[in-house]
Amino acid sequence: MKLKQFILLPTLLFVLFVQTAAPAGAAGELSWYFKKNYEHKQPTLDAAQSFINGYSCYYVDKKHGDDSDDKVIYLTFDAGYENGNIERILDTLREKGVPAAFFVLRHLVEANTDLVKRMVNEGHLVCNHTMSHKNMAAVTDRAAFEKELYGLEALFREKTGFEMQKFYRPPEGRLSEDNLKILEEMGYKTILWSFAYADWDNNAQMSAEIARKKLLDGTHNGEILLLHPTSKTNADILGQLIDDWKEQGYRFGTLDEL
């Protein structure tokens, strides 16, 4: 597999831009990637990824193509812990009247229950990122696989009194066709992404100017944008970004539309 950019983190692994990849069979493991472009076009799937089309698996809203008059962006956040910036992100979303989806882990639900309740109460979707953020494509036992998702559902229900939304984002961006089959039978839609950038390392944050330019340059219709709400840069620039996107004619959709 030839990589243009490979980013390895202590708890996260993202393969963002790949030229070629080994095919993923029924039990094969795939690291999700997208073809980055700065022409404001939806990225296309490589042949190795095409199996996702047979399932409730989304990386972009194809109904809103490049030439659609209805311009929509889906804001999604992978949230594992609070460092003060998730609250700032929520403040901005409330101020701007914009919905988002938060894919949460066990730690956030347990340690910051009030914050998670706030997400629901302010109209955001709270979704499943598993209990422990392990590589789920490597979990071959179905009971163990289900435990990671159903366990988080039960914890979320116990702590908040709400039901978790049936949207799943694979930890580390790793998935397999077997995963997608199980998830479909569990009633889940799998949500990948069509744009992301290096925002997760709090000790190596991009400047606001560079990050904002990257995000605006990569904007496309039907975009499912992955951000990390622990990023100080994201918290700093989100309000201006939302204003920029609105000026460009974009609205902000919810995953229920997919």
XYZ file of C-alpha atoms in Angstrom:
258
model
C 0.000 0.000 0.000
C 1.522 3.322 -1.091
C 0.831 6.238 1.205
C 0.938 9.941 0.561
C 0.282 10.762 4.195
C 0.287 8.404 7.165
C -0.462 9.648 10.643
C 0.036 7.452 13.714
C -1.161 8.584 17.112
C -1.107 6.941 20.544
C -4.840 6.224 20.421
C -5.884 7.080 16.878
C -4.822 5.836 13.476
C -5.961 7.582 10.329
C -4.882 6.824 6.788
C -5.993 9.962 5.038
C -4.582 10.034 1.543
C -3.759 6.803 -0.238
C -2.872 6.017 -3.822
C -3.361 2.253 -3.784
C -4.580 -0.221 -1.209
C -4.934 -3.958 -0.876
C -8.459 -5.184 -1.624
C -10.728 -5.806 1.348
C -12.601 -9.072 1.131
C -15.424 -10.329 3.311
C -13.074 -10.620 6.282
C -10.455 -8.128 5.095
C -9.545 -5.057 7.079
C -9.577 -1.586 5.563
C -8.197 1.654 6.939
C -10.611 4.278 5.691
C -9.111 6.913 3.449
C -10.343 9.586 1.091
C -8.813 11.223 -1.953
C -8.072 14.771 -0.990
C -8.727 17.503 -3.529
C -8.937 21.258 -3.384
C -11.361 21.603 -6.296
C -14.424 21.454 -4.010
C -15.377 18.077 -5.502
C -16.700 15.063 -3.646
C -13.965 12.437 -3.248
C -14.441 9.169 -5.111
C -14.011 5.607 -3.882
C -11.123 3.412 -4.896
C -12.006 -0.122 -5.973
C -10.757 -1.488 -2.628
C -13.419 0.525 -0.842
C -16.355 -0.155 -3.144
C -17.814 -2.881 -0.912
C -19.143 -0.196 1.438
C -21.759 0.713 -1.166
C -23.618 -2.501 -0.402
C -24.338 -1.426 3.162
C -25.689 1.475 5.215
C -22.273 3.091 5.174
C -21.727 6.743 4.305
C -18.691 8.906 3.677
C -20.453 11.674 1.735
C -24.038 12.620 0.896
C -24.287 11.572 -2.743
C -27.768 13.090 -3.016
C -26.093 16.467 -2.761
C -23.620 16.217 -5.618
C -21.138 18.811 -6.751
C -23.741 20.565 -8.900
C -26.694 20.368 -6.512
C -28.436 23.638 -5.698
C -28.909 22.453 -2.108
C -25.496 22.900 -0.520
C -25.057 20.947 2.703
C -22.295 20.108 5.169
C -22.531 17.550 7.971
C -20.484 18.502 11.033
C -19.318 15.477 13.023
C -17.022 15.327 16.030
C -15.183 12.376 17.581
C -15.199 13.080 21.311
C -13.302 10.974 23.805
C -12.643 13.386 26.670
C -13.225 16.977 27.731
C -10.432 19.524 28.069
C -12.588 22.648 28.013
C -12.835 22.840 24.234
C -15.891 20.624 23.802
C -17.833 23.100 25.909
C -16.525 25.930 23.727
C -17.565 24.029 20.589
C -21.062 23.553 22.008
C -21.256 27.246 22.887
C -20.447 28.158 19.280
C -22.924 25.683 17.805
C -25.649 27.074 20.063
C -24.772 30.657 19.167
C -24.831 29.893 15.439
C -27.870 27.621 15.560
C -26.024 24.739 13.902
C -26.588 21.008 14.547
C -23.805 18.443 14.767
C -23.193 14.790 15.569
C -20.886 13.730 18.404
C -19.392 10.231 18.351
C -18.592 9.563 21.988
C -16.622 7.057 24.022
C -17.263 5.519 27.422
C -14.962 7.922 29.255
C -16.833 11.030 28.130
C -20.212 9.570 29.072
C -18.968 8.597 32.523
C -16.777 11.591 33.340
C -18.779 14.364 31.665
C -22.371 13.193 31.777
C -23.792 16.715 32.022
C -21.878 17.744 28.922
C -23.225 14.763 27.001
C -26.757 15.550 28.195
C -26.256 19.094 26.946
C -25.457 17.741 23.474
C -28.825 15.999 23.357
C -30.762 18.868 24.910
C -29.349 21.337 22.379
C -30.425 19.232 19.422
C -27.250 17.362 18.515
C -27.005 13.659 17.730
C -24.975 11.622 20.213
C -23.636 8.546 18.470
C -21.564 5.427 19.062
C -17.764 5.407 18.925
C -17.584 2.224 21.098
C -16.652 1.710 24.715
C -12.892 1.441 24.406
C -11.808 2.779 20.984
C -10.164 -0.472 19.908
C -9.641 -1.592 16.320
C -13.047 -3.141 15.733
C -12.042 -4.677 12.403
C -9.793 -7.005 14.401
C -12.680 -8.145 16.631
C -13.835 -11.366 15.000
C -16.101 -12.600 17.801
C -19.571 -11.203 17.246
C -20.489 -11.139 20.940
C -17.362 -9.106 21.695
C -18.136 -6.770 18.810
C -21.708 -6.205 19.980
C -20.560 -5.656 23.567
C -18.510 -2.611 22.527
C -21.595 -0.935 21.025
C -24.427 -2.261 23.153
C -22.342 -1.600 26.260
C -22.041 2.060 25.340
C -25.745 2.236 24.530
C -26.602 0.855 27.972
C -24.175 3.174 29.760
C -25.507 6.170 27.864
C -29.089 5.224 28.752
C -28.176 4.708 32.417
C -26.259 7.980 32.766
C -28.410 10.313 30.675
C -31.861 8.760 30.429
C -31.692 9.115 26.643
C -31.369 6.574 23.854
C -28.186 6.693 21.809
C -28.623 7.386 18.105
C -27.953 4.434 15.778
C -24.947 5.929 14.014
C -21.501 4.370 14.376
C -18.035 5.613 13.559
C -15.276 2.980 13.528
C -12.384 3.740 15.885
C -9.134 4.418 14.035
C -11.178 4.473 10.828
C -10.749 0.698 10.555
C -13.521 -1.496 9.223
C -14.276 -4.672 7.320
C -17.147 -6.038 5.319
C -17.918 -8.431 8.164
C -18.220 -5.409 10.465
C -20.672 -3.728 8.115
C -22.834 -6.840 7.938
C -23.043 -7.048 11.728
C -23.692 -3.322 12.094
C -26.532 -3.471 9.592
C -28.117 -6.336 11.514
C -27.724 -4.273 14.705
C -29.622 -1.419 13.054
C -26.637 0.911 12.719
C -25.543 3.229 9.949
C -21.774 3.525 9.649
C -20.547 7.098 9.227
C -17.125 7.686 7.715
C -15.994 11.060 6.385
C -15.027 12.917 3.212
C -12.696 15.423 4.846
C -10.544 15.620 7.951
C -7.268 17.227 8.898
C -4.566 16.841 11.561
C -6.438 18.390 14.469
C -6.251 15.744 17.209
C -2.830 16.310 18.774
C -3.257 19.025 21.372
C 0.505 19.464 21.552
C 0.816 20.107 17.818
C -2.076 22.365 16.873
C -2.044 24.198 13.553
C -2.412 27.925 13.524
C -5.958 29.200 13.146
C -5.121 30.695 9.753
C -3.662 27.502 8.287
C -6.410 25.273 9.680
C -9.197 27.517 8.447
C -7.660 27.623 4.951
C -7.348 23.818 4.839
C -10.959 23.351 5.837
C -12.314 25.938 3.414
C -10.155 24.656 0.552
C -11.450 21.133 1.129
C -15.130 22.065 1.390
C -17.497 20.268 -1.003
C -21.222 19.692 -1.229
C -22.494 16.756 0.803
C -19.334 16.843 2.896
C -19.192 14.737 6.038
C -16.549 16.604 8.003
C -14.664 14.916 10.827
C -13.317 17.201 13.540
C -12.057 16.620 17.055
C -13.717 18.949 19.580
C -10.748 18.745 21.953
C -8.758 20.845 19.470
C -8.150 24.387 20.668
C -7.733 25.499 17.073
C -11.112 24.071 16.141
C -12.723 25.801 19.090
C -11.047 29.073 18.068
C -12.076 28.994 14.395
C -15.431 27.194 14.344
C -17.573 30.314 14.589
C -15.794 32.022 11.707
C -15.861 28.821 9.657
C -19.609 28.502 10.098
C -20.022 32.115 8.974
C -17.766 31.428 5.960
C -19.756 28.362 4.939
C -23.065 30.164 5.348
C -21.784 32.997 3.153
C -20.926 30.377 0.518
C -24.521 29.142 0.597
C -24.094 26.037 2.720
C -26.546 24.797 5.303
C -25.823 22.273 8.029
C -27.569 18.921 7.790
C -28.087 16.128 10.282
C -27.130 12.496 9.738
C -30.832 11.575 9.714
C -30.911 12.959 6.166
C -28.485 10.358 4.835
